[in-house]
Coordinates of C-alpha atoms in Angstrom, one line a residue:
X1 CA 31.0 -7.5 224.1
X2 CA 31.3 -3.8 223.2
X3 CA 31.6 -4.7 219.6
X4 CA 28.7 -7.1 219.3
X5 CA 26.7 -4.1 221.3
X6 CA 27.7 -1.6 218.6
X7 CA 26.8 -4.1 215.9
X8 CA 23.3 -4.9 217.2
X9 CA 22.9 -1.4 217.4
X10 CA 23.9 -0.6 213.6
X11 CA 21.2 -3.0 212.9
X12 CA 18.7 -1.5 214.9
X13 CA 18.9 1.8 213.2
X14 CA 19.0 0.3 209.6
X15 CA 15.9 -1.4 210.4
X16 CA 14.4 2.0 211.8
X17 CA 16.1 3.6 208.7
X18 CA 14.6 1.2 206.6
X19 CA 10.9 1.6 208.3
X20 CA 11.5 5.0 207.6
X21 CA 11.8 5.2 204.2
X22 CA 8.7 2.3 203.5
X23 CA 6.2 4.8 205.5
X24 CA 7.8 7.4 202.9
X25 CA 6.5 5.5 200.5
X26 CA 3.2 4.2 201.7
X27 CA 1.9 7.9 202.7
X28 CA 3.2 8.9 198.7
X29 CA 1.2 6.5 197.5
X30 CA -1.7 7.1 199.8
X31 CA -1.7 11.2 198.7
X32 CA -0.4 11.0 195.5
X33 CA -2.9 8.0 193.7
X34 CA -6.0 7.8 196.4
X35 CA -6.4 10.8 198.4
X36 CA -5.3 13.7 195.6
X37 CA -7.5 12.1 192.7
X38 CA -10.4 11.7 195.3
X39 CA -10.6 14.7 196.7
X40 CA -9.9 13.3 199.7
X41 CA -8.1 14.9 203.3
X42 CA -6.0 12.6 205.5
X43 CA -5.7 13.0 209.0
X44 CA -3.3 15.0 211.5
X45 CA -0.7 16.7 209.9
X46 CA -0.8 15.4 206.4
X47 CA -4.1 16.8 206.1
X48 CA -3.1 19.8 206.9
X49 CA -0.4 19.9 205.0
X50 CA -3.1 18.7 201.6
X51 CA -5.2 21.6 203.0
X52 CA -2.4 24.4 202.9
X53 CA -1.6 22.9 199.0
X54 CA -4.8 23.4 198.0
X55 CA -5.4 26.8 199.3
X56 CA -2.3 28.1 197.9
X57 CA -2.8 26.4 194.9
X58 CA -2.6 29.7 192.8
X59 CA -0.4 32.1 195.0
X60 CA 2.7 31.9 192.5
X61 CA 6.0 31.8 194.7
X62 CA 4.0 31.3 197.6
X63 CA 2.6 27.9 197.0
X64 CA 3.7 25.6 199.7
X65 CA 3.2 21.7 198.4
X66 CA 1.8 18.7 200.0
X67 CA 5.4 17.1 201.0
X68 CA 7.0 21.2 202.2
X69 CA 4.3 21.8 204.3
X70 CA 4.6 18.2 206.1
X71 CA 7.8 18.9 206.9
X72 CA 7.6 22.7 208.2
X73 CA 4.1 21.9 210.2
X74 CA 6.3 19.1 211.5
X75 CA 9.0 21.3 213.5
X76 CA 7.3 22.3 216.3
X77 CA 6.5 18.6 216.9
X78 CA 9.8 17.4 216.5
X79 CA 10.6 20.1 219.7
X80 CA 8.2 18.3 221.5
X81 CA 9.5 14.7 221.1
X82 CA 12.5 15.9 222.1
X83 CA 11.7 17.2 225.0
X84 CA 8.6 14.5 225.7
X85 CA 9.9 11.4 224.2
X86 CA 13.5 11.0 223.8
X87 CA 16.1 12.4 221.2
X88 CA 16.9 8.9 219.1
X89 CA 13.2 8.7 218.9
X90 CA 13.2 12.2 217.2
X91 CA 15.5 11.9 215.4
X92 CA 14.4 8.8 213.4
X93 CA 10.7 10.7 213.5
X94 CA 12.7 13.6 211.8
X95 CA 14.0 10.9 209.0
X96 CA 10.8 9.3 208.8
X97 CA 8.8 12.8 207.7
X98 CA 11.5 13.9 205.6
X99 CA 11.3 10.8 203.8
X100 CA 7.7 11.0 203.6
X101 CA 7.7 14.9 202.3
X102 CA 10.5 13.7 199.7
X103 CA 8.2 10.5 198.7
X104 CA 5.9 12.8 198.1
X105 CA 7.5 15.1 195.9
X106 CA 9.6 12.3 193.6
X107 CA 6.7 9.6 192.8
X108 CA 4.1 10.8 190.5
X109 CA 0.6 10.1 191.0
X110 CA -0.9 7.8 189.2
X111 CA -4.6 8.1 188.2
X112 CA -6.6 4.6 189.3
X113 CA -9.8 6.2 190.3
X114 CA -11.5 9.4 191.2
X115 CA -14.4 7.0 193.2
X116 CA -14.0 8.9 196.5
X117 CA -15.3 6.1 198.7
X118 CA -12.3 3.4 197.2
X119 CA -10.0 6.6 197.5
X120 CA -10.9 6.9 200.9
X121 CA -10.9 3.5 201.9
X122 CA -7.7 2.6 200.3
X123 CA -6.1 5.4 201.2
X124 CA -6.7 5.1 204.4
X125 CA -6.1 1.5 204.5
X126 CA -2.3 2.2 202.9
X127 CA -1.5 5.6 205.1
X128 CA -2.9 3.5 208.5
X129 CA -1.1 0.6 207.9
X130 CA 2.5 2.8 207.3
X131 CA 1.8 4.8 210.7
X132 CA 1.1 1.2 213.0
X133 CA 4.4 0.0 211.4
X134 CA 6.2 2.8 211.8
X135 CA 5.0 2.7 215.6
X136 CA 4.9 -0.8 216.0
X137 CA 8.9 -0.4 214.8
X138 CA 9.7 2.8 217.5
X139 CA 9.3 5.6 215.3
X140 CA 7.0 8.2 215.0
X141 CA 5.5 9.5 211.5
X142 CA 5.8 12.9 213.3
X143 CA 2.6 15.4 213.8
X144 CA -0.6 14.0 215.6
X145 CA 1.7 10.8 216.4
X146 CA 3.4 12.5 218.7
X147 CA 0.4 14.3 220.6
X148 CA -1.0 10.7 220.7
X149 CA 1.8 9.4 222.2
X150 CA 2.1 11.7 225.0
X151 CA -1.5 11.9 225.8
X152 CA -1.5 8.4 225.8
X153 CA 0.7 8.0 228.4
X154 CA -1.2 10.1 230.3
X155 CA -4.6 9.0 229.9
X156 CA -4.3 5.6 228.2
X157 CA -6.5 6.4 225.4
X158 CA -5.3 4.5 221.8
X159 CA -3.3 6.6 218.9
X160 CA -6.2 5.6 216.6
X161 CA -8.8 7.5 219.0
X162 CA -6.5 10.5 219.8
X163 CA -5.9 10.6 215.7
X164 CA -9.5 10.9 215.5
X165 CA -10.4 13.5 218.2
X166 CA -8.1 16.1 216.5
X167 CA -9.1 15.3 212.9
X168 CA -12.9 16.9 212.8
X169 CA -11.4 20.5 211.2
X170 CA -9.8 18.2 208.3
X171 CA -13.3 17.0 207.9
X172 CA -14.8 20.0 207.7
X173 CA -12.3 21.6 205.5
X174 CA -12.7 19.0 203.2
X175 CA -16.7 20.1 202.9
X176 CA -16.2 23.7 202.9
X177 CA -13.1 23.0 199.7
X178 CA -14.9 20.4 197.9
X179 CA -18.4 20.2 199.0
X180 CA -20.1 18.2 202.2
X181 CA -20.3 15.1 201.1
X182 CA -16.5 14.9 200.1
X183 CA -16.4 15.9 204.5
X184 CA -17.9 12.6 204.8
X185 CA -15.9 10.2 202.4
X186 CA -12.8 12.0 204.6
X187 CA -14.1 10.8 207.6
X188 CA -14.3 7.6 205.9
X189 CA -10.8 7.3 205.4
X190 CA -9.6 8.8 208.3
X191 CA -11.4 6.1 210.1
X192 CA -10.0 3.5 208.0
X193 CA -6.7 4.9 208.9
X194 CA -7.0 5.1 212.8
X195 CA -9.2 1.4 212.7
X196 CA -5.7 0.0 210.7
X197 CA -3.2 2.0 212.8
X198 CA -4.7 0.3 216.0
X199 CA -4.4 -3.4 214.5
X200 CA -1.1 -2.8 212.6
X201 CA 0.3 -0.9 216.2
X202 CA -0.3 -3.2 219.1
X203 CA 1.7 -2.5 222.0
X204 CA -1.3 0.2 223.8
X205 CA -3.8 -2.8 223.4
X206 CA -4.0 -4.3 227.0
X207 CA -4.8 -7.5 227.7
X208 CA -5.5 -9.7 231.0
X209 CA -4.3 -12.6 231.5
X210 CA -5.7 -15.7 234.3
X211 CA -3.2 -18.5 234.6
X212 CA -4.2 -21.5 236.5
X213 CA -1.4 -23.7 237.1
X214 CA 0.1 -26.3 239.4
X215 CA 3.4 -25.2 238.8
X216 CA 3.3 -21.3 240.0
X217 CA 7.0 -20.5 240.5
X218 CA 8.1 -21.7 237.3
X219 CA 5.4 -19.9 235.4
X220 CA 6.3 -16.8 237.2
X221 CA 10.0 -17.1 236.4
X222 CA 9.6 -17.5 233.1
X223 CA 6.9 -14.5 232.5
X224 CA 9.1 -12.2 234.6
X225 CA 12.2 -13.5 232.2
X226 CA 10.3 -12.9 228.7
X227 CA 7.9 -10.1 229.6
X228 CA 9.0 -8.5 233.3
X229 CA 5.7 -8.1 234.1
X230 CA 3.7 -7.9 238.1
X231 CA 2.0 -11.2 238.9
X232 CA -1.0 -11.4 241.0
X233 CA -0.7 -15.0 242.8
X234 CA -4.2 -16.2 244.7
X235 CA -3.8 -20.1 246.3
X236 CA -5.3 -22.6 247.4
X237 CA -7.7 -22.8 244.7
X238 CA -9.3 -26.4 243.8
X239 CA -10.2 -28.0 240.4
X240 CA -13.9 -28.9 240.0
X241 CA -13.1 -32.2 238.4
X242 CA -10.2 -33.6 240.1
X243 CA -10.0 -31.4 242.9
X244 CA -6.7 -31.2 243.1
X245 CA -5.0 -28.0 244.4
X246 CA -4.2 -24.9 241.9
X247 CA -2.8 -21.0 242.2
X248 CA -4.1 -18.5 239.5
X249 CA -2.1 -15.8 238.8
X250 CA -3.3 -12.8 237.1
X251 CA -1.7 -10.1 235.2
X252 CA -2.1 -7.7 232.2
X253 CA -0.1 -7.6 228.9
X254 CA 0.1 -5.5 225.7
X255 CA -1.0 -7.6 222.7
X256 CA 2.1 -6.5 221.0
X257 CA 3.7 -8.8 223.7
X258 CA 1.4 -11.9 223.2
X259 CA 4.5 -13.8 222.0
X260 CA 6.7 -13.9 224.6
X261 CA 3.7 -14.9 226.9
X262 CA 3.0 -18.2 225.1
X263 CA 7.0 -19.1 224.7
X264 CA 6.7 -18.7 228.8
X265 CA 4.1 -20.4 228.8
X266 CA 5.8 -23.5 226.7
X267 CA 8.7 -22.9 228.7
X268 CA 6.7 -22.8 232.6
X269 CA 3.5 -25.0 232.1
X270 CA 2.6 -25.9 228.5
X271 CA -1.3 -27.5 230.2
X272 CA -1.9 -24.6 232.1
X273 CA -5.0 -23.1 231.5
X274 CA -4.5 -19.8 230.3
X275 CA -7.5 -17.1 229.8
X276 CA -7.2 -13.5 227.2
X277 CA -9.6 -11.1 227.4
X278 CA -9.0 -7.2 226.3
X279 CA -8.9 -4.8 229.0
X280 CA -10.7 -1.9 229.0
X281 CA -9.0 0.3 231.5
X282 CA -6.3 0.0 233.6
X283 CA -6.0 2.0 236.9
X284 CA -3.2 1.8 239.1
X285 CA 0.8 1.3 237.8
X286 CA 0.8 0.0 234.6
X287 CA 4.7 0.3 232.7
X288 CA 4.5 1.8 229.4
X289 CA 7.2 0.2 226.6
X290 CA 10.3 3.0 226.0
X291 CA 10.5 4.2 222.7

């Protein structure tokens, strides 16, 4: 038993090691071919990191790159997943920005375009969808990822939207460097980013769920089973056609766990009727996932 734990553990972290280094190489590719040529800021700490490049693009020794200042902006934030999160989950959010500010360094841009609005989009599109995997996988791209996930845990907002409150000095950075309208096709992007972060990373999307079933204990086992989730439970409810005696049971889900639900589902009652709808706020207990 202690061996097979150990084992499934070693694949865990190669999978997070893994993850690690394929956001490395998405947020490369995002600065190095879309968002350099473009003229173009990303959000949180990369762009802050393209912002103190560019500004010391011509003090000598003192030039800090793109991939150094990631990583140094970054320290501080690793102190606060440690302390906030958890220490495996700073520690593979260490690996994933070193990575990243190595990525960065070793693959050459490549000019495609200078358009700013297909450098922004596909930028964005590239950097969002390496942040929602790197989440969606348990670890954190470091910088305004962090600050998102804390402050979502306190007030239930989506990493997308926090991303997005923080990033308006980025925007304007990018018109006082390069001219307002280059402030807008960074907005572009970083709304690209934060639209794909929230599709690509799922589990903060809540969901509720109405069962209505004949066959309430089983379907109750078997969600507590797959998704240990509270079940509301209201009886002696009647069908309109057959009027014969049903229980709804209500409860709310991440989309990021919409798969276990239907395999309890199969398992409890494959012709219940089961409703979805998104959830826009949820007051009360609700269990966050552990990192």
């Amino acid at each position: 038993m202690e061996n097979m734990r150990q084992l499934m553990q070693r694949h865990v972290y190669t999978i997070k090691f893994s993850v690690a280094f394929f956001y490395g190489v998405l947020v490369s590719l995002a600065v190095n071919y879309f968002w350099t040529p473009g003229h173009i800021y990303s959000s949180g700490v990369t762009g802050l990191a393209q912002l103190i490049n560019t500004l010391t693009m011509h003090a000598g020794v003192w030039h800090i790159s793109t991939g150094l200042g990631l990583f140094l902006i970054n320290i501080p934030m690793f102190v606060l997943a440690w302390k906030q999160v958890g220490k495996t989950f700073t520690f593979f959010t260490f690996i994933c920005v070193v990575f990243a500010s190595v990525m960065i360094r070793l693959i050459q841009p490549i000019h495609l375009t200078n358009d700013p609005i297909i450098c922004a989009i596909f930028g964005g599109a590239i950097n969002g969808f390496g942040v929602g995997f790197a989440l969606k996988n348990g670890i954190s791209t470091g910088g305004l990822d962090i600050i998102g996930i804390v402050v979502r845990r306190k007030t239930g907002h989506s990493i997308g939207s926090v991303n997005m409150a923080f990033n308006s000095l980025i925007v304007l950075s990018a018109g006082f460097v390069y001219g307002w309208p280059y402030a807008l096709y960074s907005a572009l992007g970083l709304y690209v980013s934060a639209r794909v972060i929230d599709m690509t990373f799922t589990r903060q999307q809540q969901l509720q769920v109405m069962i209505i079933t004949d066959r309430p204990k089983t379907v109750i086992d078997c969600i507590q089973n797959h998704l240990q989730r509270g079940i509301t439970i209201v009886h002696d409810v009647e069908g309109a056609y057959h009027h014969d005696e049903k229980t709804i049971l209500f409860t709310i889900i991440t989309r990021y766990e919409m798969e276990g639900l239907e395999t309890a589902m199969e398992e409890g009652d494959p012709d219940a009727f089961v409703s979805i709808s998104p959830t826009i706020k949820v007051l009360g207990h609700f269990t966050e996932s552990k990192w």
